[in-house]
Coordinates of C-alpha atoms in Angstrom, one line a residue:
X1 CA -19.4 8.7 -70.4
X2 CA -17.0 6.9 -72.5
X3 CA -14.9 9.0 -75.8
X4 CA -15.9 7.7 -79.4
X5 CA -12.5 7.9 -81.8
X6 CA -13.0 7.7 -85.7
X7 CA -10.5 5.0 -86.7
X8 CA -11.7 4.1 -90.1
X9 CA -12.7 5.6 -93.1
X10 CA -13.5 4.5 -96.7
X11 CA -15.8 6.3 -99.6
X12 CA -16.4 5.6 -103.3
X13 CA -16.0 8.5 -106.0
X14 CA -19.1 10.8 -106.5
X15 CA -20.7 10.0 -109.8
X16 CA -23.1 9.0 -112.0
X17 CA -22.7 5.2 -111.4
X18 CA -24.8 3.7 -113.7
X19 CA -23.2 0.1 -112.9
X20 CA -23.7 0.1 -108.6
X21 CA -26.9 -0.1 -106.8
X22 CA -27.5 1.1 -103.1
X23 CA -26.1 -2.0 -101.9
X24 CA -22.6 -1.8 -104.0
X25 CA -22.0 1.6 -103.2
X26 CA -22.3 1.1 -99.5
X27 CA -21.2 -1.9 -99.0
X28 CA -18.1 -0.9 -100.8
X29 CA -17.3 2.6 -98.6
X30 CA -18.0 0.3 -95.6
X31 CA -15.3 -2.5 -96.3
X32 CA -12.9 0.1 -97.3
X33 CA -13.2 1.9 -94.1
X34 CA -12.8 -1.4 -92.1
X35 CA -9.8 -2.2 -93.8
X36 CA -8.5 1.4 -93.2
X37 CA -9.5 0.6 -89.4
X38 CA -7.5 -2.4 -89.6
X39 CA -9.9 -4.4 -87.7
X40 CA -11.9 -7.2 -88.5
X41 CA -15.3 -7.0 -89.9
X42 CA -16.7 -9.4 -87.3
X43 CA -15.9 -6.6 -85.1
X44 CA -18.7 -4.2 -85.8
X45 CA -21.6 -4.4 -83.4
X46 CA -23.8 -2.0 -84.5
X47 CA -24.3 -0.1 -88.4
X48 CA -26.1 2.8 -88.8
X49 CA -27.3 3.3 -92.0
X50 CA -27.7 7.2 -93.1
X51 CA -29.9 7.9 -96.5
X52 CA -33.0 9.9 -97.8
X53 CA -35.1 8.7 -100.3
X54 CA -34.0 4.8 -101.2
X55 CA -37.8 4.0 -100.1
X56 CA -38.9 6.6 -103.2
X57 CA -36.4 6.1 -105.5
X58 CA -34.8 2.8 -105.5
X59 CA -37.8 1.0 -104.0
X60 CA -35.6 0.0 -101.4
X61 CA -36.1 0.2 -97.6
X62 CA -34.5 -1.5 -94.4
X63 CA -31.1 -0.7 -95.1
X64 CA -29.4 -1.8 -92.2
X65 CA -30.8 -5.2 -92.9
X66 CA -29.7 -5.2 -95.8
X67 CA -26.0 -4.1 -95.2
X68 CA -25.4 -6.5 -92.7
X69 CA -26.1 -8.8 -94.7
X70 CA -24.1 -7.6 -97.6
X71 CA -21.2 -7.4 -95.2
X72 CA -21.6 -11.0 -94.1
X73 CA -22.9 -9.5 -90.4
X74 CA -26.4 -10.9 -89.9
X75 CA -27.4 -10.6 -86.5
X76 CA -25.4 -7.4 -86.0
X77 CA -27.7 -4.7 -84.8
X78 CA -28.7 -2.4 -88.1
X79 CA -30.9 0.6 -89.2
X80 CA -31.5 3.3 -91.3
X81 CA -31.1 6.7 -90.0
X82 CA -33.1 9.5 -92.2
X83 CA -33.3 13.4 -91.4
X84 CA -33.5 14.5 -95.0
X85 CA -29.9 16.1 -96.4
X86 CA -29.1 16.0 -92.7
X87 CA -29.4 12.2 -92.6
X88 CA -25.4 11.5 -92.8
X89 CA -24.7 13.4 -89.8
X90 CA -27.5 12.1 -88.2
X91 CA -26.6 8.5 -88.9
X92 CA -22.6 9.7 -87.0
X93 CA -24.9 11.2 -84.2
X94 CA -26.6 8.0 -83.5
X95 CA -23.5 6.0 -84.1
X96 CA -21.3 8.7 -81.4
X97 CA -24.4 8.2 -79.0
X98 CA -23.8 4.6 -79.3
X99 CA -20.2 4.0 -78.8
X100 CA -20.6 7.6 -75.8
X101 CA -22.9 5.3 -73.7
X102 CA -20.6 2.5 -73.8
X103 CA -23.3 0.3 -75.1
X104 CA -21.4 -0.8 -78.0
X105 CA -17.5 -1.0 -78.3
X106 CA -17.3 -0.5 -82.4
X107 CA -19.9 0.5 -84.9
X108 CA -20.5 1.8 -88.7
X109 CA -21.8 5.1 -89.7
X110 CA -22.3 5.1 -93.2
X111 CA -24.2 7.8 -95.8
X112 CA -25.4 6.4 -99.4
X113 CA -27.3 8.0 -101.8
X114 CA -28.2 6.9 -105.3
X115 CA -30.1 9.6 -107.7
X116 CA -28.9 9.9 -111.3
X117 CA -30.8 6.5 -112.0
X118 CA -34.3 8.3 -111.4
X119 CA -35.6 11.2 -113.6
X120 CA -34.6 14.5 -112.8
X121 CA -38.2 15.4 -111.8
X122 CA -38.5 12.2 -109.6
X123 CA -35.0 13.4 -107.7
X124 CA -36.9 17.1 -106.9
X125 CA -39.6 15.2 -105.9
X126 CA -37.8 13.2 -104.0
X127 CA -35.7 16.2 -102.6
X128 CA -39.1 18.5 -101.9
X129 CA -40.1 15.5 -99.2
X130 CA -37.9 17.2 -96.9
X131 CA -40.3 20.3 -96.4
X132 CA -44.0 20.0 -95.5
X133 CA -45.8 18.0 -98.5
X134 CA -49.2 19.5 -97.4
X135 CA -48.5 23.1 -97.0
X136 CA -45.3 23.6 -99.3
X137 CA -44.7 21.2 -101.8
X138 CA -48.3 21.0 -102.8
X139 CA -48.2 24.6 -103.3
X140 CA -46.2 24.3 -106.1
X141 CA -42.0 24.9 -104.6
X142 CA -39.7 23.0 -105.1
X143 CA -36.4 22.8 -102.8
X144 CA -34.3 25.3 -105.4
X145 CA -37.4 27.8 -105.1
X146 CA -37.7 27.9 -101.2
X147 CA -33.6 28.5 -101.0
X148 CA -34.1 31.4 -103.7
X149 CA -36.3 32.8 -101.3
X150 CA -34.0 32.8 -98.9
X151 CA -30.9 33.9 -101.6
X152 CA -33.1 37.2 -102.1
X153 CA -34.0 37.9 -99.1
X154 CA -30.2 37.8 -97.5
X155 CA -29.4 40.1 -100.7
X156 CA -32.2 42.5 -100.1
X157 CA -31.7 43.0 -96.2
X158 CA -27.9 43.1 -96.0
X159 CA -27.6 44.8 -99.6
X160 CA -25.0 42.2 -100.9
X161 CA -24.4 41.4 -104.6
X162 CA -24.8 38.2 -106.3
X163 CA -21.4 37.9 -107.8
X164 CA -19.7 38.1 -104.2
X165 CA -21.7 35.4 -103.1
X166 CA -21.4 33.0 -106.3
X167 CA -18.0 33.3 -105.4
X168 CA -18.4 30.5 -103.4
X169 CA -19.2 27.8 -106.3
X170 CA -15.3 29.5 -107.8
X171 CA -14.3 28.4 -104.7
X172 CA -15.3 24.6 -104.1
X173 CA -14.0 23.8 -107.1
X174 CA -10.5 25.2 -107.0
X175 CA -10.6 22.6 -103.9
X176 CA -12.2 19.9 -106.0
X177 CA -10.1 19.8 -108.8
X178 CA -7.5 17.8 -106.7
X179 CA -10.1 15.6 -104.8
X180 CA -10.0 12.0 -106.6
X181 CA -13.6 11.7 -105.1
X182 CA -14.9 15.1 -106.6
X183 CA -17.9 15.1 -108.9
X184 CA -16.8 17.9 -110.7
X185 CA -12.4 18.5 -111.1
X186 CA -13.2 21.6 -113.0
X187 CA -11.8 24.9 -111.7
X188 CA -15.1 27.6 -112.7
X189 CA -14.6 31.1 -112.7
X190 CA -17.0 34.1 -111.7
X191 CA -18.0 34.8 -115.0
X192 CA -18.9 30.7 -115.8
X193 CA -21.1 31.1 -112.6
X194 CA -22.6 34.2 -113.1
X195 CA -23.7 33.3 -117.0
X196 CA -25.1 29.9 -116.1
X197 CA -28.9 29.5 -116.6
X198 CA -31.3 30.2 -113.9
X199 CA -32.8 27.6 -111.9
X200 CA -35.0 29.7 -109.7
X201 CA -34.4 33.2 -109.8
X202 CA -31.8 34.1 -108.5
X203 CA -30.2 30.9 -107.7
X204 CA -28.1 29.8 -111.2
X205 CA -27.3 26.9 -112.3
X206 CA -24.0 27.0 -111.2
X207 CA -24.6 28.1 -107.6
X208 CA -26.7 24.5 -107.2
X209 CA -24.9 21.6 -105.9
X210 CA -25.3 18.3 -108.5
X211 CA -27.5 15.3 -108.1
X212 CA -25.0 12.3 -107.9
X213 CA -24.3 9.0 -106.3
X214 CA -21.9 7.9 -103.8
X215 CA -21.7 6.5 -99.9
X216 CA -18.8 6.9 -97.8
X217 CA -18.2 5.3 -93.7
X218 CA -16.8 5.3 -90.8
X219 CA -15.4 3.1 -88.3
X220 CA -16.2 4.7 -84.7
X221 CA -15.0 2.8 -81.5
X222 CA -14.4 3.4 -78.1
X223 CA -11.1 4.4 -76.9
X224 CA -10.0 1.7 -75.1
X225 CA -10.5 -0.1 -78.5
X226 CA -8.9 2.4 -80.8
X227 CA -6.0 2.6 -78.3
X228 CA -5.1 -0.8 -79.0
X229 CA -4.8 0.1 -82.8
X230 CA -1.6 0.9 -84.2
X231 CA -2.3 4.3 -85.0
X232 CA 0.1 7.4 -86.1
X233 CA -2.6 9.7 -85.5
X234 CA -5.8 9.2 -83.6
X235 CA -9.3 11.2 -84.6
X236 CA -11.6 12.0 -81.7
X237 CA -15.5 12.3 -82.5
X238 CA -15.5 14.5 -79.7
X239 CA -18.5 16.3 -80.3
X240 CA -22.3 15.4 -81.6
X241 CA -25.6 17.4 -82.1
X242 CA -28.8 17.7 -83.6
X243 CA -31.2 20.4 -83.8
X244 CA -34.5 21.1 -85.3
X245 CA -36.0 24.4 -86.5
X246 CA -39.8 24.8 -87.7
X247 CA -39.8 22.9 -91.1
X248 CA -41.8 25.3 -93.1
X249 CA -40.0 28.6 -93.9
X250 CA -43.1 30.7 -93.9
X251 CA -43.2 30.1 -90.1
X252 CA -40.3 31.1 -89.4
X253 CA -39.4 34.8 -88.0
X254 CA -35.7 35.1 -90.1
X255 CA -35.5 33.0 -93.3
X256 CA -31.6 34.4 -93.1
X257 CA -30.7 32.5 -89.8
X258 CA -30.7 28.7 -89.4
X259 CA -31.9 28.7 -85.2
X260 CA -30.9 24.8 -85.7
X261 CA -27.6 25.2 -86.7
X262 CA -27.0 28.0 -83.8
X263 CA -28.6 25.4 -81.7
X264 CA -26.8 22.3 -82.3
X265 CA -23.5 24.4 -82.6
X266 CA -23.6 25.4 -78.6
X267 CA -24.3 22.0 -77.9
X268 CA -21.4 20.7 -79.9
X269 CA -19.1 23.3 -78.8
X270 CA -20.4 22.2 -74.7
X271 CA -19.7 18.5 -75.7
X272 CA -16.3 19.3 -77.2
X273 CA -15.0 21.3 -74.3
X274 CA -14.0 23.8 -77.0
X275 CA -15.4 27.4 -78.6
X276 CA -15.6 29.0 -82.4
X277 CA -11.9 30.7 -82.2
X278 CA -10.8 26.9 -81.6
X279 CA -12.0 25.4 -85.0
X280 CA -9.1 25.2 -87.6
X281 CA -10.6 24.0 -90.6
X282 CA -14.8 23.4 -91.3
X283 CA -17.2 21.7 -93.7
X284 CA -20.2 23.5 -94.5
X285 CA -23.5 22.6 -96.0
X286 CA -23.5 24.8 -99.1
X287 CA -26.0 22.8 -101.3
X288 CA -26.5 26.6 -102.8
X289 CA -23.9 29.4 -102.7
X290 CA -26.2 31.7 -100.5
X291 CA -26.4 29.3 -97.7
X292 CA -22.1 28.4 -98.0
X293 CA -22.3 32.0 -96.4
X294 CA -25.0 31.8 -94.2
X295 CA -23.5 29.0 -92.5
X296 CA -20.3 30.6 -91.8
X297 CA -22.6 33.7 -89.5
X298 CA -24.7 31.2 -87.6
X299 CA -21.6 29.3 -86.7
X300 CA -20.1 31.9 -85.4
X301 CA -17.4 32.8 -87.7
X302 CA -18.6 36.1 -89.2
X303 CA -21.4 39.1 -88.0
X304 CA -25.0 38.5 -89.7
X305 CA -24.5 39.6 -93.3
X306 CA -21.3 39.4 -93.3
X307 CA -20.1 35.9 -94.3
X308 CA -19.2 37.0 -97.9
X309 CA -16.5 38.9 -96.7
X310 CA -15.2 36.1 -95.4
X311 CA -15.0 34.5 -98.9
X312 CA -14.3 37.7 -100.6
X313 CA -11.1 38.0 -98.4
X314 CA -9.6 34.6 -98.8
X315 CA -10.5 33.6 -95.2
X316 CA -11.7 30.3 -96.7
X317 CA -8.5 29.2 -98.1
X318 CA -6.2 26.6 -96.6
X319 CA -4.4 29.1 -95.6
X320 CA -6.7 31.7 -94.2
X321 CA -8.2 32.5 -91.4
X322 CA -11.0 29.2 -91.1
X323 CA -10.2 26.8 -94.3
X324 CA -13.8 25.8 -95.7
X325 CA -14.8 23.0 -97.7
X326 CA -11.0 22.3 -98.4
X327 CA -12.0 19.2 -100.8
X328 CA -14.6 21.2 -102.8
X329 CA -17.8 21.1 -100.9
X330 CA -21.2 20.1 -102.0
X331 CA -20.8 22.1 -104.9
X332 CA -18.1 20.5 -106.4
X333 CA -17.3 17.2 -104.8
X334 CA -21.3 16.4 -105.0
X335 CA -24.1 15.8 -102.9
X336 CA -25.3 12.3 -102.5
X337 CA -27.6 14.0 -100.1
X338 CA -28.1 10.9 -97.6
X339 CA -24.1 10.5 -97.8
X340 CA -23.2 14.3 -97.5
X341 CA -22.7 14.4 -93.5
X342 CA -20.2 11.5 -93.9
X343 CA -18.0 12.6 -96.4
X344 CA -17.8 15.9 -94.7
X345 CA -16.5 14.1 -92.1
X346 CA -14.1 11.6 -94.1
X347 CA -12.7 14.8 -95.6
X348 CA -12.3 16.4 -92.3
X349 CA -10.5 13.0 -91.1
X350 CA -8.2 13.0 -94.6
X351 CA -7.0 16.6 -93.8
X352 CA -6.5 16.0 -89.8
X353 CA -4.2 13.2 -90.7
X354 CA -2.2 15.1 -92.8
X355 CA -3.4 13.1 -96.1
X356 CA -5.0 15.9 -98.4
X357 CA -2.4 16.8 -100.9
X358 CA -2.4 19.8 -102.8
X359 CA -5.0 21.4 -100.6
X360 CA -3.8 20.1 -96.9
X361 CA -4.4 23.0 -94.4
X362 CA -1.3 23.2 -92.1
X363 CA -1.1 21.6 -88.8
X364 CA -4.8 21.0 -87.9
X365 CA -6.2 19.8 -84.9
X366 CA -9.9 20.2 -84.4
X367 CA -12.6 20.3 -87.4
X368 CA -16.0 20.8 -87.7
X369 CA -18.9 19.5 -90.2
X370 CA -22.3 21.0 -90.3
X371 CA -24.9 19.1 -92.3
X372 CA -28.1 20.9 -92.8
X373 CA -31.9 18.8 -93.9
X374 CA -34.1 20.5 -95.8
X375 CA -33.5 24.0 -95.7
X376 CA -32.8 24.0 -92.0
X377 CA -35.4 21.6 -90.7
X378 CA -32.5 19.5 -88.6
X379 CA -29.1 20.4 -88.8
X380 CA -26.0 17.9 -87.4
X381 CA -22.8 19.1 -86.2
X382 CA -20.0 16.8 -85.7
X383 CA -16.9 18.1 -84.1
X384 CA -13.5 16.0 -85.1
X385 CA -10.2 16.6 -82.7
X386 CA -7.1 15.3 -83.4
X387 CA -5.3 13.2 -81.1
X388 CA -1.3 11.8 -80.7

């Protein structure tokens, strides 16, 4: 098999943009990452759309379709990837696969999202889709409850305190505030988190990442085609998974481990030639603080119940031992859920070629983005390596 090399990226700010539909927002991430790519557009042969709930929100389906023909590409191959939260990553998976298999020379991934148009209670609707509708949702949960479930459970069996695990919100937006494409520039201390309101007990306000809008893409091509690029610095998609778990959390034997991310980590890892002291910098899906530090113990970076000292430490820092969510994570730079997996990997991208500022890490080579649906239900891991 073939190697697939990220030569292209392009995203739009995460807000509340009242003035762009679906269509603007990706349409204008995936011309800005072709033009970063310096290729033509009539050079993309295949577009994988990733998003959520455009079917339930916006009343808008067939995506693909619809930007191909947006980007003046009809007749391009086209379609909508969805996997809940984990439909970003899941799009780059299917678009990796792709390019791997040498089927197509050079295609789109792309993540959009657009919520802040719809109610609040149509967004957790929307959002509660990704667990079982029958069993869970019509219960009465919604997605905040089923991760409190999980944020007092990891507190009850490893006996760990709130406030060291809210830390994590503190720090996302120390990252964010120097992100142009944050949702939220504002630093937060402890105490801001800690005396936010309660969403579900004991999840706080603060501790929840924010319903935005945004898409971001990326240009993915063989290497015989991104060799012929004039490139400084070449970015190597050189390892995709995705794993399931059992959806429903009551079936599960240890709401405190996410087997899918475990899972599609190996497999990653196997693709990438590569193992968890080789990572230099990492993305993780903390859509709540709890799960910022779960992550980091079912990827291998810290013992179970134990990932908070990693935080606690300064570990996560740019200049610690594994920088995480150097750009300020879903809790600060946003989660445009369908979009998420993307700009993980965008921000991965920015930092490998040396473009993130204030808050680039020093010298690093291979990154990592996991991108959790639902609360575990798929997981996507996307390993980037960079290449001279």
């Amino acid at each position: 098999m073939g190697k697939a090399y990220i030569v292209g990226i392009g995203a739009t700010k995460i807000d509340e943009h009242w003035e762009k539909g679906i269509r603007d927002l990706m349409t204008e991430a995936s011309l800005r990452a072709i033009q970063d790519a310096g290729i033509s557009k009539k050079e993309i042969q295949g577009i994988f759309v990733g998003n959520m709930s455009s079917g339930y929100l916006q009343g808008q389906e067939h995506l693909g379709s619809l930007l191909a023909t947006w980007l003046g590409l009809p007749g391009v191959a086209a379609n909508k990837v969805e996997a809940a939260c984990a439909s970003g990553g899941a799009a780059v998976h299917a678009a990796y696969l792709a390019v791997k298999s040498g089927l197509y020379d050079c295609v789109l991934a792309v993540g959009v999202e657009k919520l802040t148009d719809a109610p609040t209670s149509d967004a957790t609707s929307a959002l509660i889709m990704a667990e079982d509708q029958e069993y869970v949702a019509f219960a009465g949960f919604s997605f905040v409850a089923l991760n409190a479930l999980v944020y007092r459970e990891y507190m009850r069996r490893f006996g760990v305190r709130q406030e060291d695990i809210a830390l994590f919100a503190v720090h996302d937006h120390k990252y964010a505030a120097n992100n142009p494409l944050a949702q939220y520039n504002k630093p937060l201390s402890l105490e801001d988190v800690l005396k936010s309101p309660l969403v579900a007990d004991p999840i706080r306000l603060l501790e929840s990442a924010p319903l935005g809008d945004g898409s971001a893409a990326l240009v993915i091509c063989s290497e015989e085609k991104a060799r012929r690029l004039n490139k400084d610095v070449f970015v190597e998609l050189a390892g995709s998974a995705l794993a399931t778990d059992i959806l429903s959390l009551h079936d599960r034997p240890d709401l405190t481990t996410l087997s899918a991310t475990v899972k599609a980590r190996s497999m990653a890892f196997k693709q990438a030639g590569i193992d968890v002291n080789d990572i230099d910098i990492l993305e993780v899906h903390d859509a709540f603080t709890v799960l910022g530090v779960i992550h980091l113990e079912d990827l291998g970076f810290a013992k179970k119940g134990e990932g908070w000292k990693l935080l606690k430490e300064g570990q996560l820092e740019k200049d610690g031992k594994i920088p995480t969510n150097t750009m300020g994570g879903l809790k600060a730079r946003g989660h445009p859920v369908g979009a998420t997996g993307v700009y993980q990997i965008y921000d991965l991208v920015t930092q490998l070629r040396g473009d993130a500022g204030a808050n680039q890490v020093p010298d690093p080579e291979i990154g990592l983005a996991q991108n959790v649906g639902g609360v575990g239900g798929t997981v996507a891991i996307n390993v980037v390596r960079r290449v001279r």
